[in-house]
Amino acid sequence: MLKYTLRRILGMIPMLFLISVVVFTLALAMPGDPFSGEIDPNNTDPEYIEEMREKLGLNDPIHVQYGRWITNFVQGDFGKSTRYKMPVSDLIAERMPNTIFLGVTSLAITYILAFAMGMYAGRRPYTPGDHFIGGFNYFGLAIPSYIAGVFAIYLFSFQLGWIPFQGSVDITLEKGTLDYWISKIHHVITPAIVLGLLSTASYTQFLRNDIIENSRKDFVRTARAKGTPERKIYNVHILRNSVIPLITFLGFDIVTLVNGAIITEAIFTYPGIGQLFLSSVTNQDYPVLMTLTMMFSFLVLLGNLIADILYGVVDPRIRLD
Amino acid sequence: MEVLTEKNTKQTPSKPPKSMSPWAIARRKFVRNKLAMVSSFFLLTVMIMSFLAPYITTIDITRVNIGQMSLPPSGEHWLGTDKSGRDVFVRLLYGGRVSLTVGIAATALIVVFGTVIGSIAGYFGGVVDSVLMRFTDFILNFPFLVFVIVLNAILFGKLSGVWVLIVVISVLGWGGVARLVRSKILSEKENEYILAAISIGCKPSKVIIKHLLPNVLSTIIVQATILFATMIVAESGLSYLGFGVPTEVPSWGNMLSTSRDPDVMQNMPWTWIPPAVVLTLTILSINFIGEGIKDALNPKSYR
Amino acid sequence: MKNKKSLYWLLAMLLGLSLVVAACGGDEASDTDETDNTTDNTEQNDSTDTNDTSNDSDENQSDSNEPKKGGTMVFGVDSEPEGLFNWAFYGIVTDADIISLFDEGLIEYDENLKPQPNLATWETEDNKTFTFKFKEGVKWHNGDELTVHDWVFALETIAHPDYDGPRYANVQTIEGAEAYRNGEADSISGVEVIDDYTIKITFDKARVNNLTNLWTYPMNRTAFEGIPVAEMSGSDPVRRNPVGLGPYKVENIIPGESVELVPFEDYWNGEPKLDKIIVKVVDRSSVLGALENGEIDFITVHPSMGPQVEKMNNADLVTYPGLAYYYVGFKLGKFDNESLEIVEKYDKYANKNLRKAMYYAIDRETWIDAFFSGYGKPVNRPVPSAHWIAADDSELNTYPYDPEKAKQLLDEAGYVDVNGDGWREDPNGDEFVVKFSHYDVGDPQYEARAKALTQYWNDIGLKTELDMVEVNLYYEMIEKDNPEIEVFYGGWGTGADPDPSALWKSDALWNYTRYDNPESDQLLDDALDIDIVGTSDEKRKDLYVEWQKIVNEDLPMLYITELEETVAVSKRMGGMEFAVSGWNNPVEWYIAE
Amino acid sequence: MNITINHEKISERKTDSGENLLEIKNLKTYYPIKGGFFRRTLGHVKAVDNVSFEIKKGETFGLVGESGCGKSTTGRTILRLLDPTDGQIVFDGNDITNLTGAKLREARKDFQMVFQDPYASLNPMQMVGDIISEPIKNYYPRKKSKEIKTEVMDLLERVGLPSDAYYKYAHEFSGGQRQRIGIARALALKPKLIVADEPVSALDVSVQSQVLNLLKELQDDFDLTYLFIAHDLSVVKHMSDRIGVMYLGNLVEVADKHSIYDEPLHPYTQALISAIPEPDPDKKKERIVLQGDVPSPSNPPSGCPFHTRCPLAKEECSEIKPQLKEVKQNHRVACILYD
């Protein structure tokens, strides 16, 4: 297991290297210089631009440019945002907590809702309650998250006024106070639900089916025969068996969150990494764009790794070696 | 020996009683699935109306009608007009054309490419498999949305119209199918009928196409329905964010993106609720059809 | 060559201050792709009688009750600030709007865009040497007193070789700035400190517009102490704890999201009345909802939202004249970026009658009503009406909507349908297709309005194709004279200084149409020549009117519209006033109820 | 059950035409074991380790051994469905060891296989007619489809299937019928050699004999040579002319049927034969029970592969690997006892 994990981690290195080549190539292929943002549009003197290009090394052969970029990158120097004029790492550090908060809340809500609904439906299959939850799930799987987001803002923010329509926190509150955190949760709750909608629906479905299947298995019959209370059968015996496969989805959740955050943050004007990414594309802020793309790729790699490892941990039948 | 007695009964080759192929069985099961049938009917209607849009209406869909802007639904304009004075209903049809085209084309490209790569890797194994699968992993490890957005920004204006988007999402999307097909092929390959096929002189290409693929086709079809839904969502989502099909092309996502204008969102719901509803129902019906096919193709039914 | 280069520098400098690339229409797009540096129109203006094209600003603010103290104002911005909260470093309008709440400059501009003293007064004899006298006792937010040294610090920062902001052009004309930048001098020789409150600035030569081009924003020296110029733009005093001179000071910044401002007790020019100003980023899609719910008290809105705001019970729409105009340009030639001259002439659109016909074909009134909710009017010259050099329409040709006249002009010019396919062919009988390009920022309305223009031309028999191009690519293609671009839509904003040289002279990079008329070049040069116009605005204006007549007749571009600035102000706000130069000093603002 | 019906016939068959249809020389088939940090090949599973024998034209050669001893691998390697690691396969005078691509495909015409699992060996998506006609179409693409159909109908009839089977799918048939389809497919090309890999082990006992008898009839009709692989000695006994016994990838004894059954020489063979249930309950015989498990073929014991379980093992058995030697006429054995 450990060996497998180690090998997988080592295997990520060439993958990251290849991705970095692709990212660099893409940046070169985008309209304009990959570093053209650093050239001041108001200093259009050709000689000055030439001097700048020389200074930035844009006249070097491409592999030299790549080498310089990747060397700095590996050392944690991601360059300076051409738009915000600050180190990319600082910029990401500023936004990162918001996205992590959003992601974690989304995960928490997903799991809570999925458990509540999945267990209810699984215990009482083919009842109206189950059908209702089933219907909800089908819609959850079918409604694109941005449509759900637009409806949510329209309804909850503007019509009902329950939730804020933008931002991550009320600025007037002092950092660290209880109110501050309540405000943060208040801001994050709707985007988090929208972000987790798809996973919630699929987990609920999965849990329900698994519980129904498990409830027909021998160990449940045995427990029943022994007179174990029904509640205990479901909460202990069946749930334990149904939860295990669910855990393995955690890795894939990271991947889903990466993609989902971009859309959700854009709809809710939630200042996180996803929004930063979108604006870096429209503003051709290459250092930010390249760093974020690398970061997202790394997260996906990590997510897949975690998924595979959890698979192995949870289900020893799957031979990893 | 009763076998011998049977042997004596000479029978001339005659047109036999109808025998149920595995596909026929699946078809019968599918037809019995009400939800799937209703969904198929809905999807078919949407598709036919969308693709026949140019024949249903003669309105020039691109024309901006300054005198008829922002009209609510009426007898003349069933779903009203948008801010450009274009008829929303007609746009909905044309939008479906684009969204469904993107969905179908991207799904087709992905399925074909993924199946080719996956079956080659799975069938030949060894070095071929390693190389192809490393490449697949490489593609799979790109965050889909991120790279679609970046690639789309690069190709913008270099390729025309919706094909940029189709090509981009196809290039990035085939990894999952390739992996799935490969694993299915690997397990299907263990069956002796594959050895039999080799021993009766089938070329590798024939083994894959005639023997392996028909047996993994059910998986591929189910996967294709999921992909189809995903691709439609991807198109509309990207268009909503402004990275999808060009704004001048009507698509459901582009129609929905008008709701980013608060005026439209609050005061002209007739322009964005129809695409939202049709889109959601389309995805829903594709999902139901997918479920139906999955049930119908459940191998327990015939093996 | 040497000569050419310095000329180029001059143009770049002029452009830097006086003209603005209104990439997608300054105000109308919240999109952050604009490299706006409209330092001027964000100036506060405390002259009480505003140049009143604002329809209901009076009724709004003249609640005649005394300005009250207290309350929190929520100041909405519809795009995310970049967080460069310093005049010397900011890049986009949103940042400038926020800076103007907590910082101000030495001079300001009145409703006629003429400089007025603010923190300093000035005197000059010859338009070459200026003596500035600072107000005494003006305090920075950190308690320091404002002295001329803060200004010198700002000027030297901007002239420093490591400076990475876009404002060097505003310092470059000071004598010795170039030498300082090249490292040949330790200080700028044209900057002479007389005492803590008096300073003399000498320019390299006398110009009509030296003052309007000069950098007049001091920087607090203590805040930036120890920070190398190269690192300033990312440093704390710019991004996290800006120190200004304005009526409010920055209390807290949540990057990309909101800024909290509180009153500055020692403000020199009155007493701030609000307890707090919260700057909030509001996505465009949420603007109306937020206004309706009273969650924001002020925000700049797109003209298309205007009618909705007008209907609201708790907010008013205020309009005031803008400084941008929109046009349809024709590529008439090819520019060489190295030699700075037009090296080739295209003849596809060279026929003046063709251009005139295309102008007559457009129903601008209807078009503006449809796409800008009427918050704009047709313009007949490349100068916004609000500007003091604007020629009166009576002096110019006008091109009202007249499709018949358009067709007639085309017939005369030889553009007739010879093969009977319904489209006109060119005078040689070859197929003629107008290729029209418009930038695309993902807003469907842009496509609609561009399409509408092509329809006007289609209607007079000119076959027109529309091409929507991604906005970054669009300006690159226009600037490089990419052959894909033939007829294009664009917008320019002007600043306080009226000089249009950088957009119109034949050797200017930003002369996108590649318009080449020696007469026009001469007039533009004369208007800047101190020997010809002296210090007389009248003489200068006459020359510019003459020039406008020429470009109105030549039509290298079709001047489409000038838009009004549209802002939404909550009914509970008092004391807010707007003019062409922007809004008044925030110190006047209060909450009425 | 009437397994005995054709017994006499078999024993009377002429077996020694003297000509070898198939010669296997030092055949080795190894599977690599990958592992470790860098996924290198760490070792090999020696599924077939140095096996040599020959099959004469027209005879049935039985290959027996416990499951996992490599007999199926041997069969598949001979048909070149697996690639041999080393050794030589000579079929009808031609070396087919290194044939590839089109040449190998061409050679395949003459040797076919009947598979163990009648459920997995028929493509569920094909109609029976297609399954049987496919080999003909592969090799005679120009043959008229009508002609092919007639041939297939004949084959169906010959293997005892109703003619309407042509349009049916495999899932509509019982195991025995399916195996008949498999046999018909193997016969379609009129091969010289058929490798029958445990053709009845997956079938109900009641139909096993029918299929076995069918195979025997076909052998006469089509002039076939069989390599008959089975783990069941009684089945092999009825089918084969000569028998080879495999243990852990090695051939330990080869002889004609009578010699093997009447006087098995190798201790392993002796143990196997003692385990055959005797139809006559009075005829008691001592059963040799082997100790321990079959060792892993990835790590076979040194010396004689059987020494770990051999009741007669000596010390040197763990050191010297005995070679197959002819100790009597037409009776070869690999055991130190007969050196």
Coordinates of N, CA, C and O in Angstrom, one line a residue, chain B residues 61-62 86 90-99 162 235 239 245-255, chain C residues 447:
Chain B
I61 N -33.6 34.5 -38.3 CA -33.3 34.5 -36.9 C -32.3 35.5 -36.4 O -32.2 35.9 -35.3
T62 N -31.4 35.9 -37.4 CA -30.4 36.9 -36.9 C -30.8 38.3 -37.0 O -30.2 39.2 -36.4
R86 N -35.8 39.8 -31.3 CA -35.8 38.4 -32.0 C -36.9 37.6 -31.2 O -36.9 37.6 -30.0
V90 N -38.7 31.1 -31.7 CA -37.9 30.7 -32.8 C -36.4 30.5 -32.4 O -35.7 29.6 -32.8
R91 N -36.0 31.4 -31.6 CA -34.6 31.3 -31.1 C -34.4 30.1 -30.3 O -33.3 29.5 -30.3
L92 N -35.4 29.7 -29.5 CA -35.3 28.5 -28.7 C -35.1 27.3 -29.6 O -34.3 26.4 -29.4
L93 N -35.9 27.3 -30.8 CA -35.7 26.2 -31.7 C -34.3 26.2 -32.3 O -33.6 25.1 -32.3
Y94 N -33.9 27.3 -32.7 CA -32.5 27.4 -33.3 C -31.5 27.1 -32.3 O -30.4 26.5 -32.5
G95 N -31.7 27.6 -31.0 CA -30.8 27.4 -30.0 C -30.6 25.9 -29.7 O -29.5 25.4 -29.5
G96 N -31.8 25.2 -29.7 CA -31.7 23.7 -29.6 C -30.9 23.1 -30.6 O -30.1 22.2 -30.4
R97 N -31.0 23.6 -31.8 CA -30.2 23.1 -32.9 C -28.7 23.1 -32.6 O -28.0 22.1 -32.8
V98 N -28.3 24.3 -32.1 CA -26.9 24.4 -31.8 C -26.5 23.6 -30.6 O -25.5 22.8 -30.6
S99 N -27.3 23.7 -29.5 CA -26.9 23.0 -28.3 C -26.9 21.5 -28.6 O -26.0 20.8 -28.1
V162 N -19.4 27.1 -33.9 CA -19.5 26.2 -32.8 C -18.4 25.1 -32.9 O -18.2 24.4 -31.9
E235 N -21.8 22.8 -22.8 CA -22.0 23.8 -23.8 C -22.7 25.0 -23.2 O -22.2 26.2 -23.3
S239 N -21.2 28.7 -22.5 CA -21.7 29.8 -23.1 C -22.3 30.8 -22.1 O -22.2 32.0 -22.3
V245 N -20.1 28.9 -27.3 CA -20.2 29.3 -28.8 C -20.3 30.8 -28.9 O -20.7 31.5 -27.9
P246 N -19.9 31.3 -30.0 CA -19.9 32.8 -30.2 C -21.3 33.4 -29.9 O -22.3 32.7 -30.2
T247 N -21.3 34.6 -29.4 CA -22.5 35.2 -29.0 C -23.5 35.4 -30.1 O -24.7 35.4 -29.9
E248 N -23.1 35.5 -31.4 CA -24.0 35.7 -32.4 C -24.8 34.4 -32.8 O -25.8 34.4 -33.5
V249 N -24.3 33.2 -32.3 CA -24.9 32.0 -32.6 C -26.0 31.7 -31.5 O -25.6 31.7 -30.3
P250 N -27.2 31.5 -31.8 CA -28.2 31.3 -30.8 C -28.0 29.9 -30.2 O -27.9 28.9 -31.0
S251 N -27.8 29.8 -28.9 CA -27.8 28.4 -28.3 C -28.5 28.6 -26.9 O -28.6 29.7 -26.5
W252 N -28.9 27.5 -26.4 CA -29.6 27.6 -25.1 C -28.7 28.4 -24.0 O -29.2 29.2 -23.3
G253 N -27.4 28.0 -24.1 CA -26.6 28.7 -23.1 C -26.5 30.2 -23.3 O -26.5 31.0 -22.4
N254 N -26.3 30.5 -24.6 CA -26.3 32.0 -24.9 C -27.6 32.7 -24.6 O -27.6 33.8 -24.1
M255 N -28.7 32.0 -24.8 CA -30.0 32.6 -24.4 C -30.0 32.8 -22.9 O -30.5 33.8 -22.4
Chain C
E447 N -23.7 42.2 -29.9 CA -24.0 41.5 -31.2 C -25.2 42.1 -31.8 O -25.2 42.5 -33.0

